[in-house]
Coordinates of C-alpha atoms in Angstrom, one line a residue:
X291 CA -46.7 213.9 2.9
X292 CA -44.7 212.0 0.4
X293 CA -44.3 211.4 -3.7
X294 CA -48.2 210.4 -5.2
X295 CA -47.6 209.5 -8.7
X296 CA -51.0 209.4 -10.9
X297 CA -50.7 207.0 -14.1
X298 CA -52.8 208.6 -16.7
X299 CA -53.3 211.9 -18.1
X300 CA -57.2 211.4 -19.3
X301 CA -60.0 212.1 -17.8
X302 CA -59.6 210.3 -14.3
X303 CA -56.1 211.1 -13.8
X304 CA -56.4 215.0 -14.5
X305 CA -59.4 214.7 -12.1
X306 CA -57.2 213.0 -9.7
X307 CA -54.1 215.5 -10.7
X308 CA -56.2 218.7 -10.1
X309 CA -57.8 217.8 -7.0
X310 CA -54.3 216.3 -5.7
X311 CA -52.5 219.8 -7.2
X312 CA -51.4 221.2 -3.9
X313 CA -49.8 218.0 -3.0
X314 CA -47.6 218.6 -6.6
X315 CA -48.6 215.3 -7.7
X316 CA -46.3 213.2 -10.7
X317 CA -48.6 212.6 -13.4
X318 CA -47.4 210.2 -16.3
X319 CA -48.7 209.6 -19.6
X320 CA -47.8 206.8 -22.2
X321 CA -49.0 209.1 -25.2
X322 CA -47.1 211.5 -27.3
X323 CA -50.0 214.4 -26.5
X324 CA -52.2 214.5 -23.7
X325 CA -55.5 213.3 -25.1
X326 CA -54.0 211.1 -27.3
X327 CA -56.0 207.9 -26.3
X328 CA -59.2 210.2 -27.6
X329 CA -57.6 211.0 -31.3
X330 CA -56.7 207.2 -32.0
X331 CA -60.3 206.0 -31.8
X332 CA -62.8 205.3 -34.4
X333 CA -63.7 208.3 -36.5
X334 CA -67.5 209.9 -35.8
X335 CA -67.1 208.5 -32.0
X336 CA -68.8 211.2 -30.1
X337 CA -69.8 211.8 -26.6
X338 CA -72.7 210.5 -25.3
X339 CA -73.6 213.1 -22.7
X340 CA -73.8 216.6 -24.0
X341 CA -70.5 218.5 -22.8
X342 CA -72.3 219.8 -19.7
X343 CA -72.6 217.3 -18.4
X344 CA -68.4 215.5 -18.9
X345 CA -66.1 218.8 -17.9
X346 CA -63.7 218.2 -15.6
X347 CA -63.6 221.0 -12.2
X348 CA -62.7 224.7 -13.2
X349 CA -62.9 224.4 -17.0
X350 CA -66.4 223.9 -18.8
X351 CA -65.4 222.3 -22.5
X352 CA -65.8 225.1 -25.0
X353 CA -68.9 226.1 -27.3
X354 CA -72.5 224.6 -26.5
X355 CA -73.0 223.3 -23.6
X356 CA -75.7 221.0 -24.8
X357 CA -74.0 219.8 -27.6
X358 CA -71.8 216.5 -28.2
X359 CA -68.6 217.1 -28.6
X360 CA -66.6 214.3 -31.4
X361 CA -63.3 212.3 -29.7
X362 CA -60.9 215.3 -31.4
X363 CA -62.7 218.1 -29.6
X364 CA -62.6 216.2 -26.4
X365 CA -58.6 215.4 -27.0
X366 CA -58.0 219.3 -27.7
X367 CA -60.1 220.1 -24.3
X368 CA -58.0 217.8 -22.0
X369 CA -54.8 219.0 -23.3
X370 CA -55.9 222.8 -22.7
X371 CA -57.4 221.6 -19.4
X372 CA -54.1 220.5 -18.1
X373 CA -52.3 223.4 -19.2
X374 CA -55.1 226.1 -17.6
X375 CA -54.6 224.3 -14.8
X376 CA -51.2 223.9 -14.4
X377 CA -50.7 220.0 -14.5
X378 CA -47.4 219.0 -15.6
X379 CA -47.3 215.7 -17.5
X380 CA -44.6 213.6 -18.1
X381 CA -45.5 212.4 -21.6
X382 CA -44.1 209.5 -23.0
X383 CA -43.8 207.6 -19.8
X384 CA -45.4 204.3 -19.7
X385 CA -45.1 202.1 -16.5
X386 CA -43.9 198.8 -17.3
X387 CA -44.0 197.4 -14.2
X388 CA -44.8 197.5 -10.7
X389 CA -43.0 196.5 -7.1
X390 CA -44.8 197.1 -4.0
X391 CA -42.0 196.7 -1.4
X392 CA -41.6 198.0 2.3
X393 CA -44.9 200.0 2.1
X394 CA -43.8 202.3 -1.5
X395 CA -44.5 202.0 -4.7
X396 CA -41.5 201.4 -7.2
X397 CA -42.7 202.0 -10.7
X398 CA -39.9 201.0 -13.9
X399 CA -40.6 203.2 -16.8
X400 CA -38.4 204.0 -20.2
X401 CA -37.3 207.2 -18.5
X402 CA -35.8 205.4 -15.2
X403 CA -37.7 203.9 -11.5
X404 CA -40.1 206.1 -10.0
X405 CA -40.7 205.5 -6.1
X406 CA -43.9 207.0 -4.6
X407 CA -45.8 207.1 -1.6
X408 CA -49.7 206.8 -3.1
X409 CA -50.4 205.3 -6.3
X410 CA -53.3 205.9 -8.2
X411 CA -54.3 203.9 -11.1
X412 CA -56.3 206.2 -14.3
X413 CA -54.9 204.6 -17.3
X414 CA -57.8 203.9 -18.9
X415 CA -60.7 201.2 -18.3
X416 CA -60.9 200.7 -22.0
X417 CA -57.0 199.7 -23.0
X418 CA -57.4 196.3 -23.7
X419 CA -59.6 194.7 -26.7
X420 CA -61.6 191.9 -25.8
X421 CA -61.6 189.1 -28.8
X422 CA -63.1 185.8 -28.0
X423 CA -60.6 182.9 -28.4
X424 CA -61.9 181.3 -31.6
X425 CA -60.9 184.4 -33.5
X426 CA -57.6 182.7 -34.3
X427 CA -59.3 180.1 -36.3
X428 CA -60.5 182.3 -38.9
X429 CA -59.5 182.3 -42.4
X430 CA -55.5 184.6 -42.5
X431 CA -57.5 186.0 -46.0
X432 CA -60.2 188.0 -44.1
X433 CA -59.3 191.2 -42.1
X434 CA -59.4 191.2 -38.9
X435 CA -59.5 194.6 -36.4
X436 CA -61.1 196.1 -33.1
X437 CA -63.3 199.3 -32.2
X438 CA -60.2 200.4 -30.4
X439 CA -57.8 200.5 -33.6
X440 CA -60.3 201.1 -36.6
X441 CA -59.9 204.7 -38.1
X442 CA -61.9 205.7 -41.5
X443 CA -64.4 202.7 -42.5
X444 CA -62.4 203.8 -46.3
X445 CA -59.7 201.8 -44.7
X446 CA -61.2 198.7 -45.0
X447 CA -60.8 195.9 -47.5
X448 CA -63.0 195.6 -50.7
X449 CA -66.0 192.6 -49.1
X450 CA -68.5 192.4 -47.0
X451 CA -67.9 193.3 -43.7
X452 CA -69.0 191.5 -40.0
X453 CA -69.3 193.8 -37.1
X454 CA -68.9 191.7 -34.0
X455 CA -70.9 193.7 -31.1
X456 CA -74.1 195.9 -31.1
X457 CA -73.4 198.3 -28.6
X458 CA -72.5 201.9 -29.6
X459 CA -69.4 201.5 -31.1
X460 CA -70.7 198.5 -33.4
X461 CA -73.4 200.3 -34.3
X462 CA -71.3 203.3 -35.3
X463 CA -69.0 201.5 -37.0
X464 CA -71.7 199.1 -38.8
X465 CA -73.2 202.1 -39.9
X466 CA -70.0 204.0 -41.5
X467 CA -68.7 200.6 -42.8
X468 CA -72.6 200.1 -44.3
X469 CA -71.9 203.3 -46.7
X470 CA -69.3 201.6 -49.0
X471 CA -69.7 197.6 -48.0
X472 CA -72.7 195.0 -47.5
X473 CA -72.8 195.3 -43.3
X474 CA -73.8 192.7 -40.7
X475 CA -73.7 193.8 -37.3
X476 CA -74.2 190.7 -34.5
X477 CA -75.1 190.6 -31.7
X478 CA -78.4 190.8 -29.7
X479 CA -80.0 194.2 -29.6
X480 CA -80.0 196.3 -26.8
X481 CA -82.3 198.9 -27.3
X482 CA -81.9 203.0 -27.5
X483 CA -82.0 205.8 -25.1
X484 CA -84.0 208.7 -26.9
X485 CA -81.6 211.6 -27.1
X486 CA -83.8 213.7 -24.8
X487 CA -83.4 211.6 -22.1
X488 CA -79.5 211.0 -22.5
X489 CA -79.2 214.7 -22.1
X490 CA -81.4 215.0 -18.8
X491 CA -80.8 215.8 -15.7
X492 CA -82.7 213.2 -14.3
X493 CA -80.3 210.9 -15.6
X494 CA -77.5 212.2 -14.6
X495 CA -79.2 212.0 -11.3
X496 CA -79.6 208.3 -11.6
X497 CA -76.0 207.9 -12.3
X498 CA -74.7 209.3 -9.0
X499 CA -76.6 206.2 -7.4
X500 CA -74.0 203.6 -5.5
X501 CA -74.0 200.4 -6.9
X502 CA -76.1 198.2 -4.6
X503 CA -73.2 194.8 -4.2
X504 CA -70.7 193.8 -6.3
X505 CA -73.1 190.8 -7.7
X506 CA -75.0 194.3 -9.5
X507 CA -71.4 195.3 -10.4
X508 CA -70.2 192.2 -12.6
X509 CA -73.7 192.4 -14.3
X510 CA -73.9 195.7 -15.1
X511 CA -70.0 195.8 -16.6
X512 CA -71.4 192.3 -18.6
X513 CA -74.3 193.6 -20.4
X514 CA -73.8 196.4 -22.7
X515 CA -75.2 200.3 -22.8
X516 CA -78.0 200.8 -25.0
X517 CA -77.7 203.5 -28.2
X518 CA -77.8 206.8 -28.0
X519 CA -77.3 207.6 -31.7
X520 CA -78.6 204.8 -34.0
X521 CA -82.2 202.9 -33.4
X522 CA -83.4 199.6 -34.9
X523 CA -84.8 201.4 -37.9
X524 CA -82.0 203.9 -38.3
X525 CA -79.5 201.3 -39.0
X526 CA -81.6 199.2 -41.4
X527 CA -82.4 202.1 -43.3
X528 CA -78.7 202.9 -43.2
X529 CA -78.3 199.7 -44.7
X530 CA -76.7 197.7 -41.9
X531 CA -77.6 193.5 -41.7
X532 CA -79.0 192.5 -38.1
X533 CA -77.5 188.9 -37.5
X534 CA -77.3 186.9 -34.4
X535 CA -74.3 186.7 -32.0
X536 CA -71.2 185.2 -33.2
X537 CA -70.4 181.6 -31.8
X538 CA -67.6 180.0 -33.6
X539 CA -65.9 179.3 -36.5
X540 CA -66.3 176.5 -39.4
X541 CA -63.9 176.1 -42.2
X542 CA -62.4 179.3 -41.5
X543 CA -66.0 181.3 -41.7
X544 CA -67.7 183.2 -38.9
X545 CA -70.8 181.0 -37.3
X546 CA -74.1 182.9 -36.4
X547 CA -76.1 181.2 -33.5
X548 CA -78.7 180.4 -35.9
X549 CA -76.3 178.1 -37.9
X550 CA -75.9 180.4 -40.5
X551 CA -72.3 180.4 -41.7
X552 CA -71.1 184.6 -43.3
X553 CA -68.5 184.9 -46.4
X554 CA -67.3 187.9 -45.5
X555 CA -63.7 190.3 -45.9
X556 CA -63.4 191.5 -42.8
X557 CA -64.4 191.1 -39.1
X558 CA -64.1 194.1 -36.7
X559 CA -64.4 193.1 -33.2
X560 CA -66.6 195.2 -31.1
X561 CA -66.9 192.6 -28.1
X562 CA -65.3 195.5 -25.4
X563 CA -62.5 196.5 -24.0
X564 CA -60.9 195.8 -20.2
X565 CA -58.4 197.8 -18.6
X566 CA -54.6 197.1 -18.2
X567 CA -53.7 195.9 -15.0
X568 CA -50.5 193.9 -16.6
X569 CA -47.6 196.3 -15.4
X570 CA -49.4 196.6 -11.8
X571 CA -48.1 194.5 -9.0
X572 CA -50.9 192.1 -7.5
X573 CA -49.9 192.3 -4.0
X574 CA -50.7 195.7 -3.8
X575 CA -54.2 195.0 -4.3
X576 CA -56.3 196.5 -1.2
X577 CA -53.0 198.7 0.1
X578 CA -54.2 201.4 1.6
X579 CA -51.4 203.9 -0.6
X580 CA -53.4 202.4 -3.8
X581 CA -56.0 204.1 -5.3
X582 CA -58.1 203.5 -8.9
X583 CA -59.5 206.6 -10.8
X584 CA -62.2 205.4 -14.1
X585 CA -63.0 201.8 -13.7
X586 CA -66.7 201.7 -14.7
X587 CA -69.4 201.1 -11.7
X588 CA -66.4 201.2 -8.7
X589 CA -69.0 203.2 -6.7
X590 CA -71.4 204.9 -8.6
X591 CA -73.3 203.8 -11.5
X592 CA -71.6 206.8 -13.1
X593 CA -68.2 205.4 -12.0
X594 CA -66.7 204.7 -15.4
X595 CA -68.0 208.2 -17.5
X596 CA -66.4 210.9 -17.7
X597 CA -69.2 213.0 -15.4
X598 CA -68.6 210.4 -12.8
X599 CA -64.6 210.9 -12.4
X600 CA -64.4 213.8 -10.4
X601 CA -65.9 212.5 -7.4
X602 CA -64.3 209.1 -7.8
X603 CA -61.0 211.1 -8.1
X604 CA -62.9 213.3 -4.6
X605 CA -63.6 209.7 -3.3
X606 CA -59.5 208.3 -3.7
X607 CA -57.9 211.8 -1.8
X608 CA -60.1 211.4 0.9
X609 CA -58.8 207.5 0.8
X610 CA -55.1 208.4 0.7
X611 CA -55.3 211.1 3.3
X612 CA -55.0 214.4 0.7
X613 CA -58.4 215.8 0.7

């Protein structure tokens, strides 16, 4: 059958890696630990399904299944997942580039080329920071840092502080910043799923649904998730500033759509992440030997969750000829 290399040791890869296990697939991982893509994000961040609902086949995560496990506790169960299961991971190895040439897949990493027969993409639909371009005109004095690489709120600068983005993780980061800084948090709102219903079955239900076109797809990967965890009220009580979106800059200054111009210390850009496609050759695009694990709404609504990967990763076996 040939060499399938899987790039990515989260979620979608070990999907991919455990239902691929009797074809010994190579799995390769840029992080130090498996898991470690969980541990360097925000502290609080928590899932947003209860744990039933995000195991991966064979290995429910441990304690209460209706609770919400934090980012460490889902870290610790992926790493135990792939060693229950008997995934070996090549740690360290990040794939730098890409060559698609006479029908196999060369891939250079630190540790030497790699040639396989099936590729499959899982490194992670949210690698990549998205910061609108007029960030660069801001003033060098005020701070500047992203959902993706913000740890303790303690770690930021004396000031007030400007939360670009109002999805979940502005609003969880709005609301730890809000404990020892004057918070804004911009950005229109986008209402809040009642915990009950995030923890339904019903919904999880919904999620299996195919996305109807790709004209539903670029809209729904546009416009972002409502709250599960915070509520209009919630945040103002915790003391966090609703402003309008962010559209510029003047004399160095954040500009609100409303005109308004915001003094503040720091600006943490919550404005989403993309995936990394840079090391991955563009002429393999729509190979058949090419498969993608974990990019959000590729066939289901539930696509790009972690209760949706498993029958992506079903969906790309069958697609390569492993099932």
């Amino acid at each position: 059958m040939g060499t399938t290399v899987v790039v990515g040791a989260g979620a979608a890869g070990l999907a991919a890696a455990v239902r691929l296990r009797r074809h010994d697939p190579i799995v390769l991982d840029a992080g130090a630990r498996i898991g470690d893509s969980w541990r360097h994000r925000y502290t609080g961040l928590r899932l947003f399904t209860p744990a039933r609902f995000c195991a991966l086949p064979g290995l429910p995560l441990p304690g209460d299944p209706g609770a919400h496990p934090g980012k460490d506790d889902y870290a610790d169960y992926l790493e135990s997942y792939a060693d229950r299961q008997r995934i070996a991971v090549r740690l360290g190895t990040a794939v730098t580039r890409h060559v698609h040439r006479d029908g196999r897949h060369h891939l250079s990493t630190a540790h030497g080329e790699i040639v396989a027969d099936r590729l499959i993409w899982a490194s992670g639909a949210h690698a990549v920071p998205v910061i609108p371009p007029f960030a660069a005109a801001l003033d060098p004095a005020i701070g500047q840092a992203t959902a993706a690489g913000l740890g303790q709120s303690e770690a930021l600068p004396d000031g007030p502080v400007l939360v670009v983005g109002a999805g979940q993780s502005g609003a969880d980061i709005a609301a730890m910043a809000a404990v020892a800084h004057r918070t804004y948090l911009a950005g229109p709102r986008t209402g809040t799923v009642p915990l009950a219903v995030a923890r339904s079955r019903a919904v999880r239900a919904l999620y299996r649904l195919p996305v109807p076109g790709e004209r539903a797809r670029r809209f729904l990967r546009r416009r972002p998730g409502p709250l599960v965890w915070h509520t209009a009220r919630s945040l103002a009580a915790a003391g966090v500033v609703r402003v309008p979106r962010v559209t510029g800059v003047r004399d160095g200054l954040p500009v609100l759509a409303d005109g308004r111009v915001l003094p503040v210390a720091t600006v943490v850009w919550c404005t989403g992440l993309r995936p990394r496609f840079d090391w991955l050759d563009p002429r393999a695009r729509g190979v058949p030997s090419l498969g993608f694990v974990g990019l959000p709404f590729q066939h289901t609504l539930s696509s790009g969750t972690l209760g949706g990967m498993p029958s992506d990763a079903a969906r790309v076996a069958r697609h390569l000829g492993l099932a």
